[in-house]
mmCIF file of C-alpha atoms in Angstrom:
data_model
loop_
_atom_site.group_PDB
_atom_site.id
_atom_site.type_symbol
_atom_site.label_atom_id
_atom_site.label_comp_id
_atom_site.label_asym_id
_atom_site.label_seq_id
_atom_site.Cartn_x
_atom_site.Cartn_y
_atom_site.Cartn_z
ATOM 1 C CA UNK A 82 80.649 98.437 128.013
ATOM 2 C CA UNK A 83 81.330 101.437 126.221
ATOM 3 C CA UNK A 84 79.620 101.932 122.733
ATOM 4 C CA UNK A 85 80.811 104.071 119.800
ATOM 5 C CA UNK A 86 78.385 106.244 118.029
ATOM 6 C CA UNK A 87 79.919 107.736 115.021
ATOM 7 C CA UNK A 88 77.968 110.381 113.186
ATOM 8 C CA UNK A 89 76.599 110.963 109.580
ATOM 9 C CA UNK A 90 76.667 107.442 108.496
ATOM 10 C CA UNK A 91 77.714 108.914 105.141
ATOM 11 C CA UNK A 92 78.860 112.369 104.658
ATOM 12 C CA UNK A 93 78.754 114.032 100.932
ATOM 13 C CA UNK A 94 81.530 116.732 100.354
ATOM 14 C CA UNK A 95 83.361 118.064 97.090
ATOM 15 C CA UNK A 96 87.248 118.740 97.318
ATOM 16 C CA UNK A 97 88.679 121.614 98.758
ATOM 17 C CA UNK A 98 85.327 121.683 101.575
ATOM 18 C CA UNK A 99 85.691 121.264 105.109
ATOM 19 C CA UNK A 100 84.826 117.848 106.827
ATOM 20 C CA UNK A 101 83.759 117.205 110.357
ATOM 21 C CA UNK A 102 82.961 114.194 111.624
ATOM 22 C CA UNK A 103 81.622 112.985 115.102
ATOM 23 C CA UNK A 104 82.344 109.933 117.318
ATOM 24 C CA UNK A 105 79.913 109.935 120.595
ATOM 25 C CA UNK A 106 80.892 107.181 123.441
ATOM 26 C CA UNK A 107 78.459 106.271 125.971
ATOM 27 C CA UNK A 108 80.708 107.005 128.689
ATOM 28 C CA UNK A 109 83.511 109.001 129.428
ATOM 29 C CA UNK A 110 86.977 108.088 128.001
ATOM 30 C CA UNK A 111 90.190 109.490 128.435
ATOM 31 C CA UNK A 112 91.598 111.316 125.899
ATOM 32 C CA UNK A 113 94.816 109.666 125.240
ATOM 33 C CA UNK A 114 92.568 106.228 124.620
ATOM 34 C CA UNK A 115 90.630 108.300 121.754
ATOM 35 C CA UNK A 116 92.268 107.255 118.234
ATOM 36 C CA UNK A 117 90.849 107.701 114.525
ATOM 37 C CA UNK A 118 91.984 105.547 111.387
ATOM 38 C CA UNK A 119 90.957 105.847 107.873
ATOM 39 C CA UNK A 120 90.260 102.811 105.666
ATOM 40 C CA UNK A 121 89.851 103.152 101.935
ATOM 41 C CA UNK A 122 88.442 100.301 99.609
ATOM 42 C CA UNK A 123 90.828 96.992 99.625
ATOM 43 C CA UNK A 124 93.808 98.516 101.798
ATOM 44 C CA UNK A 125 94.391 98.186 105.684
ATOM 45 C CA UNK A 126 93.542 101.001 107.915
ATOM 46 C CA UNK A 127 95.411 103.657 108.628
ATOM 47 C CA UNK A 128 96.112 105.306 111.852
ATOM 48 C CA UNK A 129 95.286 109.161 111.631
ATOM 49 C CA UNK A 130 94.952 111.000 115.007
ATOM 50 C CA UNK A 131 96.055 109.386 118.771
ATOM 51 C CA UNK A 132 95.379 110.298 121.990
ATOM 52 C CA UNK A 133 92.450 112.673 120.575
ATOM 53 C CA UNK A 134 94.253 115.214 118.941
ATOM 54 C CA UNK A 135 98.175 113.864 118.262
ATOM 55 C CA UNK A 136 98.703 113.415 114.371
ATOM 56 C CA UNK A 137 100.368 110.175 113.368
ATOM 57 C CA UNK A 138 103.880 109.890 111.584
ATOM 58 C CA UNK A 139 103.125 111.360 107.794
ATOM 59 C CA UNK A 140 99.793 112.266 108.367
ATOM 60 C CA UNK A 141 98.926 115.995 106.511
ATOM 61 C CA UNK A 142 98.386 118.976 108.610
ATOM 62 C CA UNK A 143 94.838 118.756 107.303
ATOM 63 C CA UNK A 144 93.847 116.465 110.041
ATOM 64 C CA UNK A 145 93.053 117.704 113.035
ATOM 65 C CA UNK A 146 91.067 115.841 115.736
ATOM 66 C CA UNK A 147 89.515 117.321 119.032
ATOM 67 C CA UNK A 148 87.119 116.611 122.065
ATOM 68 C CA UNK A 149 87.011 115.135 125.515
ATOM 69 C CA UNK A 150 84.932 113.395 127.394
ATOM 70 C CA UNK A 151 82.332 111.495 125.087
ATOM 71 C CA UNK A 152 82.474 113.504 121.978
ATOM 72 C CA UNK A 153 85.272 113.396 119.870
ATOM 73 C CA UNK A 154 85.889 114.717 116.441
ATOM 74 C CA UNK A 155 87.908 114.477 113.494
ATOM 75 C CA UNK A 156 88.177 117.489 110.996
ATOM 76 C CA UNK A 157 89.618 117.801 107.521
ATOM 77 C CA UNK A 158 89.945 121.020 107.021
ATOM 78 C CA UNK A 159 90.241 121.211 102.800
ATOM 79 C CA UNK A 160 89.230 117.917 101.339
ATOM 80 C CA UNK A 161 92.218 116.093 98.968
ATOM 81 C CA UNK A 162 90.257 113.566 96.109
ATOM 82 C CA UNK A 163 92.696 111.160 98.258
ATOM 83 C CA UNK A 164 90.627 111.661 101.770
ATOM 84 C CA UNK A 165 87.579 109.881 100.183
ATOM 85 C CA UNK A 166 87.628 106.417 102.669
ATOM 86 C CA UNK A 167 85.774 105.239 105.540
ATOM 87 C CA UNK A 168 86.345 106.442 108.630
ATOM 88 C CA UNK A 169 86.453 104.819 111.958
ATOM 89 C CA UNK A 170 87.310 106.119 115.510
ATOM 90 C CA UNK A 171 88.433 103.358 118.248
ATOM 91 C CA UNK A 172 89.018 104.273 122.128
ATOM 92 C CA UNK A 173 89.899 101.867 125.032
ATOM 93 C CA UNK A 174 88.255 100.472 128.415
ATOM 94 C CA UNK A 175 90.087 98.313 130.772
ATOM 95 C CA UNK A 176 86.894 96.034 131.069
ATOM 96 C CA UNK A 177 86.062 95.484 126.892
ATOM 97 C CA UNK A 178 90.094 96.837 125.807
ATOM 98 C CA UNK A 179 89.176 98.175 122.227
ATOM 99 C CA UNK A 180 85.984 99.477 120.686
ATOM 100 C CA UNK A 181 85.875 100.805 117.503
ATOM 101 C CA UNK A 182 82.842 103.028 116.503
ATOM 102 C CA UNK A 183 80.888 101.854 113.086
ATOM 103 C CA UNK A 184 82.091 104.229 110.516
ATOM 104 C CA UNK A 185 82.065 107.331 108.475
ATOM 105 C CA UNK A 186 81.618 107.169 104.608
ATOM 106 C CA UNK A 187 83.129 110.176 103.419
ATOM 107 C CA UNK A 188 82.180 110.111 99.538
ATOM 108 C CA UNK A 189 82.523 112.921 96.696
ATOM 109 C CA UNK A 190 79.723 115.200 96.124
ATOM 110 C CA UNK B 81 110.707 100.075 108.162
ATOM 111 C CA UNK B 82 108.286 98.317 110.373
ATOM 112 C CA UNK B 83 106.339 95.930 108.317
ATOM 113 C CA UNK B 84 103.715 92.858 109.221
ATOM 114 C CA UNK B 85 103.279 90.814 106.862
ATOM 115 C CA UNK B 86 100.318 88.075 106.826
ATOM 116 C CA UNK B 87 99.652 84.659 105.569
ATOM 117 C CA UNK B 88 97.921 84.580 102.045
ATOM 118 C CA UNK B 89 94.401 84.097 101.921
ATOM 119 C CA UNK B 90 92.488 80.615 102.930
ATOM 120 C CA UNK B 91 89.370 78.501 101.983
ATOM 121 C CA UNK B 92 88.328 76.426 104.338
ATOM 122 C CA UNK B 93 85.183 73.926 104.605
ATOM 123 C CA UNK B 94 83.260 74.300 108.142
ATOM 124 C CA UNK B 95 84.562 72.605 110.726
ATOM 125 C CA UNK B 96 88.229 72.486 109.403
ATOM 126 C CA UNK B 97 90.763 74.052 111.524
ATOM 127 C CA UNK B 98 92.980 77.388 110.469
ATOM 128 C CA UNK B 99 96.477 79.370 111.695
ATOM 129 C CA UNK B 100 97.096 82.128 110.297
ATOM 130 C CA UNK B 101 100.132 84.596 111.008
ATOM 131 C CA UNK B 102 101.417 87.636 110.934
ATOM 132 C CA UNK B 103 105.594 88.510 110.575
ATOM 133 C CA UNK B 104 106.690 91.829 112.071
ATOM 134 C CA UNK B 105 110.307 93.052 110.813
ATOM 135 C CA UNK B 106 111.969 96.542 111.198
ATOM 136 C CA UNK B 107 111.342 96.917 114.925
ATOM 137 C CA UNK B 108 111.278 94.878 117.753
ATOM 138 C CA UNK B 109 109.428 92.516 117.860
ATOM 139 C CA UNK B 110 108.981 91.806 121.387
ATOM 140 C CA UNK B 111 108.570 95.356 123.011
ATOM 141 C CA UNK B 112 105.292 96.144 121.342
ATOM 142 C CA UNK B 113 101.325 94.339 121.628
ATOM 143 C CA UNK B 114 100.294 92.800 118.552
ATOM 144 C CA UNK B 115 96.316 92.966 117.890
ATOM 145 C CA UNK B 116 93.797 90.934 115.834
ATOM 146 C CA UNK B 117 91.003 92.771 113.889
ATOM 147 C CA UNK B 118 88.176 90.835 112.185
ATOM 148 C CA UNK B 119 85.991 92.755 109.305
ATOM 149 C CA UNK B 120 83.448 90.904 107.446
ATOM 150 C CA UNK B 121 82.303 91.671 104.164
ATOM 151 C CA UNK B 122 80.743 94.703 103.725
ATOM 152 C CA UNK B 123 81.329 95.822 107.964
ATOM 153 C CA UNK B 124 82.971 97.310 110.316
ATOM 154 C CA UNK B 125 85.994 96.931 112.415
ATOM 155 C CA UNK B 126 85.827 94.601 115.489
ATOM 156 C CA UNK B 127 88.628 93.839 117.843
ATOM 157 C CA UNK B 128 89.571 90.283 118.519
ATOM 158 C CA UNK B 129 92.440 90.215 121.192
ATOM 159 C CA UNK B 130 96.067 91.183 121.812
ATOM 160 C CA UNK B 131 99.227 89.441 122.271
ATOM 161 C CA UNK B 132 102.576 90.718 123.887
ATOM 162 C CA UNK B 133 105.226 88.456 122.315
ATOM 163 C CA UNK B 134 107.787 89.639 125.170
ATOM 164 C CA UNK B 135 105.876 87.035 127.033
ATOM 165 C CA UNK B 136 102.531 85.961 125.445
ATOM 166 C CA UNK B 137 100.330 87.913 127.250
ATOM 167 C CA UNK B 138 96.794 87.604 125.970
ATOM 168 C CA UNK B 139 93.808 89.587 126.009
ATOM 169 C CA UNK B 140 90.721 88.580 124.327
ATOM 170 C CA UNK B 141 87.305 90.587 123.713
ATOM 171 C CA UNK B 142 84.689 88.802 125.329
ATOM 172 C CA UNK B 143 83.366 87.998 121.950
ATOM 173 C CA UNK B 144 85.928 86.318 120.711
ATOM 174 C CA UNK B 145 87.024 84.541 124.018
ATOM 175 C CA UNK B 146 86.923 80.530 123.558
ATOM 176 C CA UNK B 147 86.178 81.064 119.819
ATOM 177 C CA UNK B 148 89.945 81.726 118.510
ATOM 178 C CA UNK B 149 93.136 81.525 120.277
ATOM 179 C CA UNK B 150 96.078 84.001 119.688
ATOM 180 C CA UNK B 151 99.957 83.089 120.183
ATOM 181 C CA UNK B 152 102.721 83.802 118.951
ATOM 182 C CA UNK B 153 106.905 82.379 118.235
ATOM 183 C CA UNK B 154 109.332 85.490 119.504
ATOM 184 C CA UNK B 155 112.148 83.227 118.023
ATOM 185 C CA UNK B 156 110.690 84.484 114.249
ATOM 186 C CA UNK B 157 109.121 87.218 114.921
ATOM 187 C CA UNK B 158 105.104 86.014 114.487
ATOM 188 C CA UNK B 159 101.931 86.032 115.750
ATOM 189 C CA UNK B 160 99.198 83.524 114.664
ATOM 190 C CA UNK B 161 95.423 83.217 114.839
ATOM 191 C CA UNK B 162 93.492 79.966 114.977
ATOM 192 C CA UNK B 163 90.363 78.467 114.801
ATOM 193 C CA UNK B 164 90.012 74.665 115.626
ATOM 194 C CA UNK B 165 86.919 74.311 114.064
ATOM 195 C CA UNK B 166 85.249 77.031 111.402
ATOM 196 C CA UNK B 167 82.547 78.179 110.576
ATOM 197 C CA UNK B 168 80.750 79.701 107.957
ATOM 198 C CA UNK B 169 80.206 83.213 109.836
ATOM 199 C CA UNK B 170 84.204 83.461 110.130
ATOM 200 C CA UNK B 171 84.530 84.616 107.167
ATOM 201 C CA UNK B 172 85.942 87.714 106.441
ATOM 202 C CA UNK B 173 89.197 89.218 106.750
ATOM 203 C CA UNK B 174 91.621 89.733 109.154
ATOM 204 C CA UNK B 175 94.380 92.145 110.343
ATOM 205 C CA UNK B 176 97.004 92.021 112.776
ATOM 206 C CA UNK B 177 98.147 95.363 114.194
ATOM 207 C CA UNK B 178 101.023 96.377 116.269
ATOM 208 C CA UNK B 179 100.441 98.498 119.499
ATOM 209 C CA UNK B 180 102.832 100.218 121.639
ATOM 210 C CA UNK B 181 103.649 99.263 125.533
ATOM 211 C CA UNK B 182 100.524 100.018 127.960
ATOM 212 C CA UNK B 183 103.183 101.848 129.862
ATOM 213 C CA UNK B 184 103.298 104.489 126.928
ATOM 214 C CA UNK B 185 99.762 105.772 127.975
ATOM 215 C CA UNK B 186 98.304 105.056 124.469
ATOM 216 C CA UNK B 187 96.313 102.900 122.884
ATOM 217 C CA UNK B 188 96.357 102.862 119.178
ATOM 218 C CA UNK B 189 97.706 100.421 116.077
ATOM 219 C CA UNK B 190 99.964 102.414 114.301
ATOM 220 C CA UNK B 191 100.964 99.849 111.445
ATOM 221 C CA UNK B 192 99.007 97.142 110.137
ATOM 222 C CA UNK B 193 99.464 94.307 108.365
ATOM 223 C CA UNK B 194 97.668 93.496 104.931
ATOM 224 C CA UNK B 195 94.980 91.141 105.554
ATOM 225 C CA UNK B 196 94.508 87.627 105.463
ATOM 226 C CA UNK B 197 91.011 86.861 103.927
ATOM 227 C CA UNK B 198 89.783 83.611 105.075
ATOM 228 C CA UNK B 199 86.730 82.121 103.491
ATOM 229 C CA UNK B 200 84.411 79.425 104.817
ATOM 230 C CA UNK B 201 82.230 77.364 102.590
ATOM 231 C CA UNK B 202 80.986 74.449 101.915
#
């Protein structure tokens, strides 16, 4: 079974700084099985990034996600008061299907 | 506009039993996987098991197997989730998700619906 580390727990940032955020899996997945969504207080998730690095329909340019492997990454390159949410990065096995790591708090500084 | 639209929340004693649903419109219906996704209060995401209404395939994590079933009724467009007997730790809510053909090569929910909160209490 594949397990999702996803690293800080919380991460403190003001607008207009840079965000990375890290999602560690305990064995190698393909790339096109590594997916982020972002989740803010009361609403559904949100898909973000697929297959590592593809942006979803609508999603700013900020976004960028990147990695291989077992480390995986999502970026925000300028931080909108909007991109304050929880993060969470998913990825697929054939033997346990869907994993989803435990989350990122991004929260204003 | 591809929408899923859930059933409106539920309280429920222990031991009652519980469907809830999930409408998709504005695609179709029976050419993409939809998913369950349980989050209790305060927590994380946690998958629960995926349906192809093209034929009612069904997948379901091993934690969930035997503890909910998943189905769905192609002629309207829905997917349900049910629980034949509840408990108080099944509270929480709950999304259903739609996912694209394994054949694509991907594996991600790219809409979701709104949540169904379901509460269990004595």
């Amino acid at each position: 079974e594949t397990v999702l580390s996803q690293s800080p727990g919380t991460l403190s940032l003001s607008p207009g700084e840079r965000a990375t955020l890290s999602c560690r899996a305990s064995q190698s997945i393909r790339s096109n099985y590594s997916v982020w969504y972002q989740q803010k207080p009361g609403q559904a998730p949100r898909l973000l990034i697929y297959g590592a690095s593809r942006r979803a329909t609508g999603i700013p340019d900020r976004f960028s996600g990147s990695g291989s492997g077992t480390d995986f990454t999502l970026t925000i390159s300028r931080l909108e008061p909007e991109d304050f949410a929880v993060y969470y990065c998913q990825q697929y096995d054939s033997s346990i299907m869907y994993t989803f790591g435990q989350g990122t708090k991004l929260e204003i500084k | 506009e591809v929408q899923l639209v859930q059933s409106g929340a539920e309280v429920k004693k222990p031991g009652e039993s519980l469907k809830i649903s999930c409408k998709g419109s504005g695609y179709s219906f029976t050419t993409y996987w939809i998913g369950w996704v349980r989050q209790m209060p305060g927590k994380g995401l946690e998958w629960m098991g995926i349906i192809y209404p093209g034929d009612s395939d069904t997948r379901y994590s091993p934690s969930f197997q035997g503890q909910v079933t998943i189905s769905a009724d192609k002629s309207i467009n829905t997917a349900y989730l049910q629980w034949s007997s509840l408990r108080a730790s099944d509270t929480a809510m709950y999304y259903c998700a739609r996912h694209p053909k394994y054949n694509s090569g991907w594996r991600y929910y790219d809409s979701w619906g709104q949540g169904t909160l379901v509460t269990v209490s004595s």
